[in-house]
mmCIF file of C-alpha atoms in Angstrom:
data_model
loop_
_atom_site.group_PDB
_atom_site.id
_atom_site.type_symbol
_atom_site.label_atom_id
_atom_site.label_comp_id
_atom_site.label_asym_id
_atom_site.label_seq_id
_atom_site.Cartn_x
_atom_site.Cartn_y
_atom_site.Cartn_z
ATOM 1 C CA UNK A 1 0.000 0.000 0.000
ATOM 2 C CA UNK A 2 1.963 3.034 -1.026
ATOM 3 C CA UNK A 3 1.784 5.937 1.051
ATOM 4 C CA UNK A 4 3.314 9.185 0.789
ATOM 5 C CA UNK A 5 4.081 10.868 4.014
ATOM 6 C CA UNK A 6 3.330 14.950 3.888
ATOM 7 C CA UNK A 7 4.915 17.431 5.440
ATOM 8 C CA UNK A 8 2.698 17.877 8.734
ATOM 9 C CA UNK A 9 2.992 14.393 9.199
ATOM 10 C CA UNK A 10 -0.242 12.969 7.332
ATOM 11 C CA UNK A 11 -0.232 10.352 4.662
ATOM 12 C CA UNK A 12 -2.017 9.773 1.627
ATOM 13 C CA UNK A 13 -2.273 6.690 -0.251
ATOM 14 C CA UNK A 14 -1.936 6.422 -4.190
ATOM 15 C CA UNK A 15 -1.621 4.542 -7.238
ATOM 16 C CA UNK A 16 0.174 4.646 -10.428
ATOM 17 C CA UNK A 17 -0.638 2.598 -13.421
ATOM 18 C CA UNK A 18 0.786 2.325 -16.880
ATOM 19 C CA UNK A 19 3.311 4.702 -18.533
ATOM 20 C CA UNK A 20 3.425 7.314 -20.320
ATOM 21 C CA UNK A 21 2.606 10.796 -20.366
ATOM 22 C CA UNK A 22 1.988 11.921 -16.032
ATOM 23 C CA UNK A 23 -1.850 12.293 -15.723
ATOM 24 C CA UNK A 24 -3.315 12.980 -12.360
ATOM 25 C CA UNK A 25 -7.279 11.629 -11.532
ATOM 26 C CA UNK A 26 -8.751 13.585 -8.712
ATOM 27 C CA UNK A 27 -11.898 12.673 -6.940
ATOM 28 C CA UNK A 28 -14.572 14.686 -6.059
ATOM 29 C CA UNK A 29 -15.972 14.996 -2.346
ATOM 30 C CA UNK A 30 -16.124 11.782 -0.943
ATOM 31 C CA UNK A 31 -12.160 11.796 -1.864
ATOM 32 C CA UNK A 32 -11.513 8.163 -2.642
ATOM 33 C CA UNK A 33 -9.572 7.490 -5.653
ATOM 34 C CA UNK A 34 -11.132 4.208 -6.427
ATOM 35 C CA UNK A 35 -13.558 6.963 -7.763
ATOM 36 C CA UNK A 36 -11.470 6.034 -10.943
ATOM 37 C CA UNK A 37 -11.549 2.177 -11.130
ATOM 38 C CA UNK A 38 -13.214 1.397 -13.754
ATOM 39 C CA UNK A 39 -11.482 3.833 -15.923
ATOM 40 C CA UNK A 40 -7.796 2.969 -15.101
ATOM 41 C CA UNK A 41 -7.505 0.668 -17.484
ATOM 42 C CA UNK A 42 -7.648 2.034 -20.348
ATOM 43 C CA UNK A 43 -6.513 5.499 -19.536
ATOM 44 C CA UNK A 44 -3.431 3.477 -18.429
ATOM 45 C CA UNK A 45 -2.753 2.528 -22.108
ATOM 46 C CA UNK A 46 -1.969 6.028 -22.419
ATOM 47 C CA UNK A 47 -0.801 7.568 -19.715
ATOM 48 C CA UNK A 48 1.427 7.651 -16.322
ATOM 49 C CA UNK A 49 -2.026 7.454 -14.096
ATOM 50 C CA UNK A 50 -1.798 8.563 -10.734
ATOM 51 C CA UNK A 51 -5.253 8.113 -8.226
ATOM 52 C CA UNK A 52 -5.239 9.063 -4.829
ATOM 53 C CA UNK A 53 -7.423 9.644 -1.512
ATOM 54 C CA UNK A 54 -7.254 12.772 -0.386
ATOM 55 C CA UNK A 55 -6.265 13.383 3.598
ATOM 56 C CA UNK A 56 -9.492 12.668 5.771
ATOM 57 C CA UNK A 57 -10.948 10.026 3.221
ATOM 58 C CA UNK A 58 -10.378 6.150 1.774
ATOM 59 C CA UNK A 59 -6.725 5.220 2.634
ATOM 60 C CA UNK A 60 -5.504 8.263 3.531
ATOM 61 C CA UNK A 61 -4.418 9.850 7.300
ATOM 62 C CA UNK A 62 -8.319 10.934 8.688
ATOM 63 C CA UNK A 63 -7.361 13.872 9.832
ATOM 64 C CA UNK A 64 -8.900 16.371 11.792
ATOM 65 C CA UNK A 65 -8.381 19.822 10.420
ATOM 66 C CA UNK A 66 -10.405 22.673 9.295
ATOM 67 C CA UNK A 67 -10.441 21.316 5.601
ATOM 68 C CA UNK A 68 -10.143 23.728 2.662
ATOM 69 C CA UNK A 69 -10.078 23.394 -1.157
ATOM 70 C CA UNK A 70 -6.751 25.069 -0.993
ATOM 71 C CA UNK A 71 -5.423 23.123 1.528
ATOM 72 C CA UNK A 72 -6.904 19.397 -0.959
ATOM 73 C CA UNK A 73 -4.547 21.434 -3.848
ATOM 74 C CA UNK A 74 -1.383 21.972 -1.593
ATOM 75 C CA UNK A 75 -1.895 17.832 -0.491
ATOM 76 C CA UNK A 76 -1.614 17.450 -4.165
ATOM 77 C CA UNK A 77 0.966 19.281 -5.091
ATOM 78 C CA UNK A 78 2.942 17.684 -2.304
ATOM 79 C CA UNK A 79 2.296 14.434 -4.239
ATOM 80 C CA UNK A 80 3.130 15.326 -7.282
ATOM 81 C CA UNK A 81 7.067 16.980 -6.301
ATOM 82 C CA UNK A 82 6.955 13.909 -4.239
ATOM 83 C CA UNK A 83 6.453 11.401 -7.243
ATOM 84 C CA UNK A 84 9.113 13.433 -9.255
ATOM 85 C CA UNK A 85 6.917 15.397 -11.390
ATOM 86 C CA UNK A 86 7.696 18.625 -13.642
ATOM 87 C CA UNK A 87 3.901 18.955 -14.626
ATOM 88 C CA UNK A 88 1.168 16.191 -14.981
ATOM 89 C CA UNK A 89 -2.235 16.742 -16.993
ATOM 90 C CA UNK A 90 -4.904 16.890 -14.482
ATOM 91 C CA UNK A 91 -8.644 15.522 -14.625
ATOM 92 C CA UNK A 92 -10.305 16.652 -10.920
ATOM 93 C CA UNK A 93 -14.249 15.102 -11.027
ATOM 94 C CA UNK A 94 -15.941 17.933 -8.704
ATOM 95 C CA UNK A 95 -14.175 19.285 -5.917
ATOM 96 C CA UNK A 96 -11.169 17.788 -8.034
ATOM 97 C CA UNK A 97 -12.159 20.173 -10.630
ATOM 98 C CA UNK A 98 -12.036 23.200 -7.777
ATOM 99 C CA UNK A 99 -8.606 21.905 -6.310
ATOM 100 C CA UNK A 100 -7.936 21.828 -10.663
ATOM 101 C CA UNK A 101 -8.739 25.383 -10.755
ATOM 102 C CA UNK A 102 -5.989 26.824 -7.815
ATOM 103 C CA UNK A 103 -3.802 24.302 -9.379
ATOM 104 C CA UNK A 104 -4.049 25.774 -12.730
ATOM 105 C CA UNK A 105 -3.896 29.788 -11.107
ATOM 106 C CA UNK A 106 -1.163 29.123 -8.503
ATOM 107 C CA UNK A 107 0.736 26.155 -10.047
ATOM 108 C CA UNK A 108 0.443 26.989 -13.344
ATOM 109 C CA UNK A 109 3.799 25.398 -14.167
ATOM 110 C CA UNK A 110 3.029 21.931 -12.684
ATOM 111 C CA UNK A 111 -0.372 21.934 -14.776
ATOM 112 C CA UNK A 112 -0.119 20.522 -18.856
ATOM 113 C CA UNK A 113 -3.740 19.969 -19.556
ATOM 114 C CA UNK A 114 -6.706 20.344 -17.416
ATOM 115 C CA UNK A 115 -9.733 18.846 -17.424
ATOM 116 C CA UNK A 116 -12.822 20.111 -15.127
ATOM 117 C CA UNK A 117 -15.682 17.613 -14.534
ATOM 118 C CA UNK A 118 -18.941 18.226 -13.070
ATOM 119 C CA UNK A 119 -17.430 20.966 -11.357
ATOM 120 C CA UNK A 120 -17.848 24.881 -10.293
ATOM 121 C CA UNK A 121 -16.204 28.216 -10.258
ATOM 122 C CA UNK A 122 -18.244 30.186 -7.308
ATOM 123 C CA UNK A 123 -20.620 28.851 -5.243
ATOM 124 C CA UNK A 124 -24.102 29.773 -5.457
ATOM 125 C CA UNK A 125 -27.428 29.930 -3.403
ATOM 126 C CA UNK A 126 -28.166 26.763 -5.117
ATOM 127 C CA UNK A 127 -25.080 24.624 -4.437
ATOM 128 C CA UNK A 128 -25.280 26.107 -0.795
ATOM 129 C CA UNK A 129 -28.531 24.930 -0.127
ATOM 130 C CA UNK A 130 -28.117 21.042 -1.581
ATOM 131 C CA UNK A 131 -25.008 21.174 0.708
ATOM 132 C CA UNK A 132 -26.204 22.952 3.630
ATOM 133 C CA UNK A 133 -29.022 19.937 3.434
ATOM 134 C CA UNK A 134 -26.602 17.257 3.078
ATOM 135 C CA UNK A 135 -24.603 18.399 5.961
ATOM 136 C CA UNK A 136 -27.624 18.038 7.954
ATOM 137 C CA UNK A 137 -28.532 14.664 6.885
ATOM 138 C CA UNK A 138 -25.482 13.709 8.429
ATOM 139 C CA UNK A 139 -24.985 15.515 11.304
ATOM 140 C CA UNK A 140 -28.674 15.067 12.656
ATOM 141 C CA UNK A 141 -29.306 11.671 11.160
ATOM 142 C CA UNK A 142 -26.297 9.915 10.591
ATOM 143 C CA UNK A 143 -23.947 8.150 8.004
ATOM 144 C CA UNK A 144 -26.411 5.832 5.944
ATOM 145 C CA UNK A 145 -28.970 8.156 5.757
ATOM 146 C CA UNK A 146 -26.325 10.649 4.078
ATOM 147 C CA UNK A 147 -25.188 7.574 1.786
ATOM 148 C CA UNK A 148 -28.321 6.938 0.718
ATOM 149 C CA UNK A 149 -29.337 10.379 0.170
ATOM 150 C CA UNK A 150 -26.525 11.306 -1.298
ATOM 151 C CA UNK A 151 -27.180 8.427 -3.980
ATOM 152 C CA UNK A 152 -30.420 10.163 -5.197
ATOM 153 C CA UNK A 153 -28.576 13.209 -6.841
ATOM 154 C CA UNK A 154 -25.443 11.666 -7.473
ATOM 155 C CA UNK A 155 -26.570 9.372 -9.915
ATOM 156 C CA UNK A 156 -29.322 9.646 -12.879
ATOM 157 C CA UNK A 157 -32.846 8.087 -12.000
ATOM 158 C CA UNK A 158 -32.131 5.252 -14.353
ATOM 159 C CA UNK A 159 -28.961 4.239 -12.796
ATOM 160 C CA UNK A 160 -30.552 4.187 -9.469
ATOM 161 C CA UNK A 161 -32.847 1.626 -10.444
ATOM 162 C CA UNK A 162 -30.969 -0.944 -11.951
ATOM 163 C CA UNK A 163 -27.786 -0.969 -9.371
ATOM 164 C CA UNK A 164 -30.313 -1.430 -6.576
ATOM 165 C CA UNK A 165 -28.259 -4.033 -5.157
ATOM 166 C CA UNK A 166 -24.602 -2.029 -5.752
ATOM 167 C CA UNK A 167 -26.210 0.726 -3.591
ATOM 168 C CA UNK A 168 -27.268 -1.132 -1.024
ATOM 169 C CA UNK A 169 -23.992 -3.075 -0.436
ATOM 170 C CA UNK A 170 -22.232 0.494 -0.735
ATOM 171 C CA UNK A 171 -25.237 1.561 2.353
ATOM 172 C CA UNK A 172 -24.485 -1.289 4.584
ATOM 173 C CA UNK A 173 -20.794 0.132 4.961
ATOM 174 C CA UNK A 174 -21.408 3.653 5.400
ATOM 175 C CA UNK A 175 -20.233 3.482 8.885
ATOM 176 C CA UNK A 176 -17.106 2.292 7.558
ATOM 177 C CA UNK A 177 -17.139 4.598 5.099
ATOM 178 C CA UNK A 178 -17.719 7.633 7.135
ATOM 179 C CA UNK A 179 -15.587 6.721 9.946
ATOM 180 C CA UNK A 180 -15.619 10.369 11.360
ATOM 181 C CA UNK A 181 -18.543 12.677 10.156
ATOM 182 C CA UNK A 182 -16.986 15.447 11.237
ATOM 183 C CA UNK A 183 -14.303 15.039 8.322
ATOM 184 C CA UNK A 184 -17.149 15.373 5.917
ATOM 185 C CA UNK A 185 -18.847 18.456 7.584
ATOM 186 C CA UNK A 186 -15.120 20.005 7.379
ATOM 187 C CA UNK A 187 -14.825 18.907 3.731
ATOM 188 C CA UNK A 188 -18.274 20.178 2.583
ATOM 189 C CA UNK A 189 -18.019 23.176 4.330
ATOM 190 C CA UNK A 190 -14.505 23.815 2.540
ATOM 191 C CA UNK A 191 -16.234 23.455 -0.949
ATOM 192 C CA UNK A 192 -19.406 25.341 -0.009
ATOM 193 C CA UNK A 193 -16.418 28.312 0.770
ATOM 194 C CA UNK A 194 -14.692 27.595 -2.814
ATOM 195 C CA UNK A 195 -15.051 31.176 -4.923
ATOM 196 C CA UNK A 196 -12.155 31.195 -7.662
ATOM 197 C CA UNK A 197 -14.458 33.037 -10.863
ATOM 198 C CA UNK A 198 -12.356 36.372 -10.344
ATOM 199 C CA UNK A 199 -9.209 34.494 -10.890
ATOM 200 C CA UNK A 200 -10.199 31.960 -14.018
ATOM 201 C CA UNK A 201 -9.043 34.282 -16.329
ATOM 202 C CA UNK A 202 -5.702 33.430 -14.804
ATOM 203 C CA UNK A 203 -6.021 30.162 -16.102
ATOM 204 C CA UNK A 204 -3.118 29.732 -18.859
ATOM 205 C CA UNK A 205 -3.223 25.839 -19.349
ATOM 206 C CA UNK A 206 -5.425 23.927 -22.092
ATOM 207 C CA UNK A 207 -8.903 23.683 -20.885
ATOM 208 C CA UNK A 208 -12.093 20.951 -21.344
ATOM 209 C CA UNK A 209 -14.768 21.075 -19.392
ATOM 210 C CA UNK A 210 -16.885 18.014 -19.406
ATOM 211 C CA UNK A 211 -20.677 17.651 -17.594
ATOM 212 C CA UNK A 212 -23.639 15.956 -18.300
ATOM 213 C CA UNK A 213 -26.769 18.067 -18.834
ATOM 214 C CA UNK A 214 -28.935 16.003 -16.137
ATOM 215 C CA UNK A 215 -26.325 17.031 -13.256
ATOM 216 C CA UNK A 216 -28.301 18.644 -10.064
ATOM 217 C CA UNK A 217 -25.172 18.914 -8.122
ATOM 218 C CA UNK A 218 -23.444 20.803 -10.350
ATOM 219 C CA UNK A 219 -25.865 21.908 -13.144
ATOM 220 C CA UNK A 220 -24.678 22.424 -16.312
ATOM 221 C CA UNK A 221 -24.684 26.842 -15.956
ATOM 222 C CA UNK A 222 -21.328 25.712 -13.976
ATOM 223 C CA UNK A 223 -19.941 24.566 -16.604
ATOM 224 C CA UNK A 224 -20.928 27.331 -19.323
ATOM 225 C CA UNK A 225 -19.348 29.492 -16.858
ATOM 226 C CA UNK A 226 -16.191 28.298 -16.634
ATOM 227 C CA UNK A 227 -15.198 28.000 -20.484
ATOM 228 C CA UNK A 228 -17.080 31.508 -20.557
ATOM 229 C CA UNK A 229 -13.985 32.517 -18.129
ATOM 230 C CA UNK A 230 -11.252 30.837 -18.641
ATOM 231 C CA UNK A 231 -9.438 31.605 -21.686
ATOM 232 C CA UNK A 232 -9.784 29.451 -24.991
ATOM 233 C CA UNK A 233 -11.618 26.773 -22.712
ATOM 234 C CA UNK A 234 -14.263 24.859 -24.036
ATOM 235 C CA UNK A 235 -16.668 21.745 -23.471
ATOM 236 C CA UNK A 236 -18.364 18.834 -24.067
ATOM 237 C CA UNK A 237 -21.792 18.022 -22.772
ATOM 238 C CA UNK A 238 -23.248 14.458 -22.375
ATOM 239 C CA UNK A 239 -27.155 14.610 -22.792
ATOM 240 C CA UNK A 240 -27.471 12.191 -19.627
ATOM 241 C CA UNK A 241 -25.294 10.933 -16.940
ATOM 242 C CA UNK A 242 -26.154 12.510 -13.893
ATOM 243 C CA UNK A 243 -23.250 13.964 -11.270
ATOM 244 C CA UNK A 244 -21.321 10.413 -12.027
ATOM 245 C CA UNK A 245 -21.478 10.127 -15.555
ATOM 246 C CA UNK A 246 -18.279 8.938 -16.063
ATOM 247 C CA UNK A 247 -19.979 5.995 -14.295
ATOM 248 C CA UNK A 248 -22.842 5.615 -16.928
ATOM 249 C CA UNK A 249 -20.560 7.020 -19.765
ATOM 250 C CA UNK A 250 -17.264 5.730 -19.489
ATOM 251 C CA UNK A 251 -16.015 5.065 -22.918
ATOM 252 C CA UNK A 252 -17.545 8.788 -23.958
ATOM 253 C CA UNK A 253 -15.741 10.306 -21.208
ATOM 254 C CA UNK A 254 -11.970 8.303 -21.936
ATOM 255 C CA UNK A 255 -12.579 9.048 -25.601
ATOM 256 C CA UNK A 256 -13.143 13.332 -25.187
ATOM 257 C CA UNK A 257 -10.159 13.554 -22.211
ATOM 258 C CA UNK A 258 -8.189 11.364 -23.952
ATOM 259 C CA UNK A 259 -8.581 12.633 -27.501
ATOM 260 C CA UNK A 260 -7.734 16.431 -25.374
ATOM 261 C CA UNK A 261 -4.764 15.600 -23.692
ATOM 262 C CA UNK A 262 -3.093 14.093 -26.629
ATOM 263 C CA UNK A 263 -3.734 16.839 -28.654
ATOM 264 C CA UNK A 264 0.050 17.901 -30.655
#
């Protein structure tokens, strides 16, 4: 189990697969890099592939800080001068995408390509109310009824009902899981706080956004926003996938990032 030990002392555990060009996948909120499993293979055909779980999730040192997107990027970055590299292409799904963004504005030289799924620039009164109601979920009624919550916007209807079974093996180990709710307050309350749309501009490195158009989490204005504001950015749009699509859509999504980031 590799582990790479940060500077305060914390350790997060990662992955690398295949060879080739250094390509970082970065999770979204729940922070667990097996996020990316069934994608690894064939991205790995391609590319140096590097997963990880960030601090306070999965594998990784559950620690208790006050959690910020900035402090998620700086974790990062840590891994990546750790692992040896100059710059790596960078896919963050979600809050992946956010830690993508101060990546790409502060660490410009460390970022090739980026790619921004299902993700946001500022949040809004809409993002802060589905999180300000998840938070509550699980502080006043616990980890499964967050999980299983949580399930009914992550995913698209369809999805939903025919992994019945998938969700509720996933449900009978929230506890495990969500070890320390607390961590996930700290974490959702760091990306509720996330406001980098006066800096996009900034943004210097090759840009794709990707969503699908059926995402409630982060709805698909999010995206239109953030190729209206970073510079020469653009996207692609699936017509259904929910906040996961790359779950539903996996061979779309591998095709569009990889047919980017190989771009001459």
């Amino acid at each position: 189990m590799p582990q790479f030990r940060l500077r305060d002392g914390a350790e997060l555990y990662y992955e690398t697969h295949g060879s080739g060009p250094p390509l970082f996948l970065v999770a979204g909120l729940g922070g667990d890099g097996r996020f990316w499993d069934a994608q690894l293979a064939e991205l790995s055909r391609h590319f140096t592939v590097t997963v990880h779980d960030h601090r306070g999730t999965g594998r990784s040192t559950l620690s208790r800080i006050a959690y910020s997107v900035a402090q998620m990027a700086d974790d990062a970055l840590q891994l990546i001068e750790g692992l040896g590299y100059d710059k790596v292409h960078w896919c963050g799904h979600s809050t992946g995408g956010a830690m993508g963004q101060i990546m790409a504005i502060e660490h410009s030289k460390r970022i090739d390509r980026l790619v921004l799924s299902a993700t946001w620039g500022k949040t809004d009164a809409y993002f802060r109310r589905l999180f300000e109601n998840r938070s509550q979920v699980l502080r006043e009624l616990g980890p499964l009824a967050y999980t299983r919550s949580s399930a009914l916007v992550l995913h698209m209807p369809s999805w939903v009902r025919d992994h019945d079974a998938e969700l509720a093996a996933i449900e009978a180990k929230a506890h495990e899981t969500i070890p320390i709710p607390e961590i996930v307050l700290s974490r959702i309350a760091a990306i509720t706080a996330h406001d980098q749309r006066d800096r996009l501009s900034a943004i210097r490195s090759p840009t794709l956004a990707i969503c699908a158009r059926d995402d409630v989490v982060t709805p698909l204005y999010f995206t239109e926003e953030l190729v209206r504001l970073i510079p020469g950015a653009r996207a692609h749009v699936l017509e259904n996938g929910g906040h996961f699509y790359p779950n539903v859509h996996g061979a779309e999504f591998r095709r569009v990032m990889t047919s980017f980031l190989l771009e001459p």
